[in-house]
mmCIF file of C-alpha atoms in Angstrom:
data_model
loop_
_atom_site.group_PDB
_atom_site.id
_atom_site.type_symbol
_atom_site.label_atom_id
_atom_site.label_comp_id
_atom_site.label_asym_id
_atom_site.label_seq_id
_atom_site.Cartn_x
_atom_site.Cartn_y
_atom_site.Cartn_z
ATOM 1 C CA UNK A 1 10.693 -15.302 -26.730
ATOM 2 C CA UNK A 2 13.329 -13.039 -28.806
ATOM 3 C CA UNK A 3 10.721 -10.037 -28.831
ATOM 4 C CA UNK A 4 9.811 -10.871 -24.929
ATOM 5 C CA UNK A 5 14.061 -10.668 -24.872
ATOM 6 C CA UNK A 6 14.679 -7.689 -26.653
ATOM 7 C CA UNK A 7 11.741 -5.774 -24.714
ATOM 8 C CA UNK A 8 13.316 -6.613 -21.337
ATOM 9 C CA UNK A 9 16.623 -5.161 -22.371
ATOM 10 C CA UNK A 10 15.713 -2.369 -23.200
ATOM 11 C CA UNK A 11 13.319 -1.672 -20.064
ATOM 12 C CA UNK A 12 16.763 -2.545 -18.424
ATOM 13 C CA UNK A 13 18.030 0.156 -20.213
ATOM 14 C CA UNK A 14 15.400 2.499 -18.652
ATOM 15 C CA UNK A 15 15.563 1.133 -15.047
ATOM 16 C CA UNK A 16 19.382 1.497 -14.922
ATOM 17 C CA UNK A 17 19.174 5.105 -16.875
ATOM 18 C CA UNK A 18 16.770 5.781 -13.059
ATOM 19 C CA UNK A 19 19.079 4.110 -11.155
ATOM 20 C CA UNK A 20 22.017 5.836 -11.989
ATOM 21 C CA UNK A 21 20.320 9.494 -11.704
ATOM 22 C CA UNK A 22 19.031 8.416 -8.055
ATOM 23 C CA UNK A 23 22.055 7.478 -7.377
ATOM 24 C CA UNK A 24 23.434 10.742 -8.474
ATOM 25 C CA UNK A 25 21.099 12.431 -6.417
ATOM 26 C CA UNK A 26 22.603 10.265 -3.114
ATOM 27 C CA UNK A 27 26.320 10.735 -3.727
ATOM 28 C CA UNK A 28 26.407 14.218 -1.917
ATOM 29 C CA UNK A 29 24.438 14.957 1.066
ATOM 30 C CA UNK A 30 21.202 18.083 0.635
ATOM 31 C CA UNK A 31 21.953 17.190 -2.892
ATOM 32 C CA UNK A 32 19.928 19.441 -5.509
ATOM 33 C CA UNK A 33 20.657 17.710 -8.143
ATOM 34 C CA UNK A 34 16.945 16.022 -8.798
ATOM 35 C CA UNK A 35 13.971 17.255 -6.725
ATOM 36 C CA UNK A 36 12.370 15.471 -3.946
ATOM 37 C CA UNK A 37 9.132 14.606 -5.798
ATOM 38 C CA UNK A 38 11.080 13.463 -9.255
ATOM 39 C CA UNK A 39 13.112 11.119 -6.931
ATOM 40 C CA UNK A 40 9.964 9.866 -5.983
ATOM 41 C CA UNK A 41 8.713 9.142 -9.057
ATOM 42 C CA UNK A 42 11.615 7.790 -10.560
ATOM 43 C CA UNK A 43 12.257 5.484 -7.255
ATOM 44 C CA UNK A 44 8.389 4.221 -8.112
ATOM 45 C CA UNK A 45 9.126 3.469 -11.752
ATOM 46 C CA UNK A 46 12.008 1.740 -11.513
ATOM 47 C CA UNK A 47 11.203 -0.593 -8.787
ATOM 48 C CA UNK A 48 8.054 -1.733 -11.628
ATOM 49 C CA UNK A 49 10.475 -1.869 -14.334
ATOM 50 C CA UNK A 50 13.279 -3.561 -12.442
ATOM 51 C CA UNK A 51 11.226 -6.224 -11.395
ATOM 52 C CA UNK A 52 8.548 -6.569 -13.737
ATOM 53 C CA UNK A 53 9.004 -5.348 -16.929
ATOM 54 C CA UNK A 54 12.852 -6.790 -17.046
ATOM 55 C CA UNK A 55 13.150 -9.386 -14.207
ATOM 56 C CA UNK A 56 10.190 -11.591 -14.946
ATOM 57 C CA UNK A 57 9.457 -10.998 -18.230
ATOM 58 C CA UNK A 58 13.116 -11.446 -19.624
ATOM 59 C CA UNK A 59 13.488 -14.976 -17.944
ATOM 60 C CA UNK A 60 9.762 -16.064 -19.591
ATOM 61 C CA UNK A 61 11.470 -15.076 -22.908
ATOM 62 C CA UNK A 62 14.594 -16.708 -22.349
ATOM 63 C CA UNK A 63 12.529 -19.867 -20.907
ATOM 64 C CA UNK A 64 10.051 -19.317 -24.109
ATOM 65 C CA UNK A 65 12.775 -19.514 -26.734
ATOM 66 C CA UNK A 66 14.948 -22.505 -24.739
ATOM 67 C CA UNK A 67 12.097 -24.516 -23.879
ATOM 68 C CA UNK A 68 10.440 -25.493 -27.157
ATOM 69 C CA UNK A 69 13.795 -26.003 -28.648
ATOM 70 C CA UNK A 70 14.721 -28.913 -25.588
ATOM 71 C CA UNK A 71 11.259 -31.061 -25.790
ATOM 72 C CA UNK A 72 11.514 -31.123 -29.363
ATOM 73 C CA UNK A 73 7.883 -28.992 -30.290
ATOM 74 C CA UNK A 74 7.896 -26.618 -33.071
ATOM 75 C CA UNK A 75 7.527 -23.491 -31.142
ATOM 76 C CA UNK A 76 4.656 -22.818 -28.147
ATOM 77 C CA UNK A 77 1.369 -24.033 -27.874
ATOM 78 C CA UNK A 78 -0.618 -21.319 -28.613
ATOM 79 C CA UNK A 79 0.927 -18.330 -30.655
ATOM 80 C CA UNK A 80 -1.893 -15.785 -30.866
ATOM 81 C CA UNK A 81 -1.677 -15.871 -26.799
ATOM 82 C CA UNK A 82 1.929 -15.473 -26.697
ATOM 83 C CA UNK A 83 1.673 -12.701 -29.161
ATOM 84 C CA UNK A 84 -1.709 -11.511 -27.342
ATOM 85 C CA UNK A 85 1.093 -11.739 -23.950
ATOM 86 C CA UNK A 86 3.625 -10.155 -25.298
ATOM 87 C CA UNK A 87 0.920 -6.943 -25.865
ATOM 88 C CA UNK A 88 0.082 -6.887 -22.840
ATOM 89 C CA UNK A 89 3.023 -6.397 -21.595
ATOM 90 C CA UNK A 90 4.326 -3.930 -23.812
ATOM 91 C CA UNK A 91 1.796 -1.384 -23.381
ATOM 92 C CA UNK A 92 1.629 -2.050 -19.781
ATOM 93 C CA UNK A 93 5.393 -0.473 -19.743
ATOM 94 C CA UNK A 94 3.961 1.984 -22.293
ATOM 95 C CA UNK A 95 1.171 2.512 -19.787
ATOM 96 C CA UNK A 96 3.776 2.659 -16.908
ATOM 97 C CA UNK A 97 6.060 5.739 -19.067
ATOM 98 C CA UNK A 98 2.852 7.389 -20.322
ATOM 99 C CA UNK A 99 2.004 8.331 -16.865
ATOM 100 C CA UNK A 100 5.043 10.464 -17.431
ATOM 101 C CA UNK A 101 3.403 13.021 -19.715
ATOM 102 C CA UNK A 102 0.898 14.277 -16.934
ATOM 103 C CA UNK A 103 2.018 12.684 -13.577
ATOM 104 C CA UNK A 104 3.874 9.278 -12.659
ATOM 105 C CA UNK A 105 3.801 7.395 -9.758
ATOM 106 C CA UNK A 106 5.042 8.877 -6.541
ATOM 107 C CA UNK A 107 3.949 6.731 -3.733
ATOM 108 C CA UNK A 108 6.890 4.170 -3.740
ATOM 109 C CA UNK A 109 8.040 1.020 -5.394
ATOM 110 C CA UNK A 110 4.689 -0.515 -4.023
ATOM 111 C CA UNK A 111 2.081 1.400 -3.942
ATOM 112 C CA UNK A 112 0.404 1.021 -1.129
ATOM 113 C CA UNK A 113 -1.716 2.927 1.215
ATOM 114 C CA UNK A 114 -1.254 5.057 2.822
ATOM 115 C CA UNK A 115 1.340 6.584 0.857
ATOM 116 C CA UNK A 116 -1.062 5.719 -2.337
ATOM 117 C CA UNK A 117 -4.277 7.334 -0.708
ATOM 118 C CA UNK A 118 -5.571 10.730 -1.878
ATOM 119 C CA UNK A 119 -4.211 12.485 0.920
ATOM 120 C CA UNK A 120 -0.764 12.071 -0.088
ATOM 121 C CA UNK A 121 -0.849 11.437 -3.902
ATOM 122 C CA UNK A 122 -4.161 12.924 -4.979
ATOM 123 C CA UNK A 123 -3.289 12.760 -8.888
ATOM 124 C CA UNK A 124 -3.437 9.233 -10.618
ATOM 125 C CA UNK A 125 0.002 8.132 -10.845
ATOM 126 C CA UNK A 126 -0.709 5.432 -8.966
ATOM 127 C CA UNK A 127 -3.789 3.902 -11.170
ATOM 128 C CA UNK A 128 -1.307 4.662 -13.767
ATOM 129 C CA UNK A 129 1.188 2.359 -12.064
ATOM 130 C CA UNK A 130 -1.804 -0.315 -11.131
ATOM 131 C CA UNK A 131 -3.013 -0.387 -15.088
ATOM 132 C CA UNK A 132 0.953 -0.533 -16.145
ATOM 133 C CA UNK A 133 2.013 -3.533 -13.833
ATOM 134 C CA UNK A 134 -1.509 -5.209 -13.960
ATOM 135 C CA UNK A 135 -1.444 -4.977 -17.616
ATOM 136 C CA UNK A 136 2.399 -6.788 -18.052
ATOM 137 C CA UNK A 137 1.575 -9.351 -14.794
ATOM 138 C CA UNK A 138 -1.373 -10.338 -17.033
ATOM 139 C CA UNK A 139 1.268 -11.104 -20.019
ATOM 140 C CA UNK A 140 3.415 -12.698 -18.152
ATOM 141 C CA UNK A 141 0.940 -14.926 -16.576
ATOM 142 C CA UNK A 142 -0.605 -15.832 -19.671
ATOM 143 C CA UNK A 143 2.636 -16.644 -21.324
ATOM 144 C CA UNK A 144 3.850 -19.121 -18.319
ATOM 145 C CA UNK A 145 0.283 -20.831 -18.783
ATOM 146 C CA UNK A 146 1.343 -21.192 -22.604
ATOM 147 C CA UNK A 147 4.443 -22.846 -21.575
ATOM 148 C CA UNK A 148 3.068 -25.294 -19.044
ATOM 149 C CA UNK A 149 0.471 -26.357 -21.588
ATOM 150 C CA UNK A 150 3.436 -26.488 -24.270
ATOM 151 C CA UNK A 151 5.212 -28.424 -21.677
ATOM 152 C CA UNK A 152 2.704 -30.818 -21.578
ATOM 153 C CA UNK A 153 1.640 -31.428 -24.865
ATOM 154 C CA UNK A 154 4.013 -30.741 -27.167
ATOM 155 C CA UNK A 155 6.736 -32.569 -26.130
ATOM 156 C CA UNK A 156 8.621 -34.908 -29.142
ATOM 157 C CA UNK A 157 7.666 -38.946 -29.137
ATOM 158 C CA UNK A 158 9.802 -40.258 -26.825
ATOM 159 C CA UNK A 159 10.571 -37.499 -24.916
ATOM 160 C CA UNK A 160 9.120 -38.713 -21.391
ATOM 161 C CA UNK A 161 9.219 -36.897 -18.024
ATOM 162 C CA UNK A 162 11.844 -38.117 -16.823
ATOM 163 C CA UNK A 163 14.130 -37.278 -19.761
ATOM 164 C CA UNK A 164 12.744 -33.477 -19.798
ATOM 165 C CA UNK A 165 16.032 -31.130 -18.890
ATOM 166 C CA UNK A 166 16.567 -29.553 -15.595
ATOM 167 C CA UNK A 167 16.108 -25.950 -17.936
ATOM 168 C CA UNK A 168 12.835 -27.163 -18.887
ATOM 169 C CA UNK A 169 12.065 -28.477 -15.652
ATOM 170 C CA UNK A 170 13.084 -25.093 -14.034
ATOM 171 C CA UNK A 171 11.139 -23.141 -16.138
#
């Protein structure tokens, strides 16, 4: 949860660092601050990081370090899949920012056609963005299937349903 914690943070880091420059780029009108194809690329990449690689993934980690610590288990259910998730997810955002070195995204926060055909982005910034996000919504997902099974059977003796906390049932 701590590494899933500290990851987020600083892909927050990153999506407010592309925030702030597109924001830059809006203050003044015919602006030529950024060009129009880097403000499409940057508006692509953070909409992934904003919501994927910090959103989801930092309230897993918060949820993956509270959880096991309110049923009473010794930590999650299956560590080499949490580890194994936490991979994932790390080089999808590595995936996502590699794209950078020969050409990121530039068909949008979602990609999707026909903005993402080859008529309008013919270079593969958007299977760059596809492998990124699919590789970090595959982390994710198998990290909150490693808390519902922790959830289920790992909780301490005497800890029933009904006693479970609102966090744990929220999560």
């Amino acid at each position: 949860g701590v590494m899933f914690i500290a990851t987020a943070l600083s892909f927050l880091v990153l999506a407010l660092t592309e925030f702030v420059l597109m924001r830059v780029q809006l203050i003044v009108a015919d602006s030529t601050i950024i060009d129009p194809i880097i403000f499409d690329r940057l508006l692509s990449t953070y909409g992934a990081t904003a919501s994927v690689f910090f959103g989801m993934a930092f309230g897993l980690g918060l949820c993956c370090y509270v959880v096991p610590l309110q049923i009473g288990a010794r930590g999650l259910a299956f560590p080499r899949l949490a580890t194994l998730s936490y991979w994932l997810y790390l080089f999808g955002g590595i995936a996502l920012y590699a794209s950078f070195l020969y050409n990121p995204p530039d068909a949008g926060v979602n990609p999707l056609p026909p903005l993402s055909d080859e008529v309008f982005s013919p270079f593969a910034g958007t299977d760059a963005w596809i492998i990124g996000v699919g590789l970090a919504l595959l982390g994710v997902a198998l990290l909150a299937i490693n808390l519902i099974v922790t959830l289920r059977n790992h909780r301490a003796p005497g800890m029933v349903w009904r006693r479970v906390p609102l966090f744990t049932w929220s999560a």
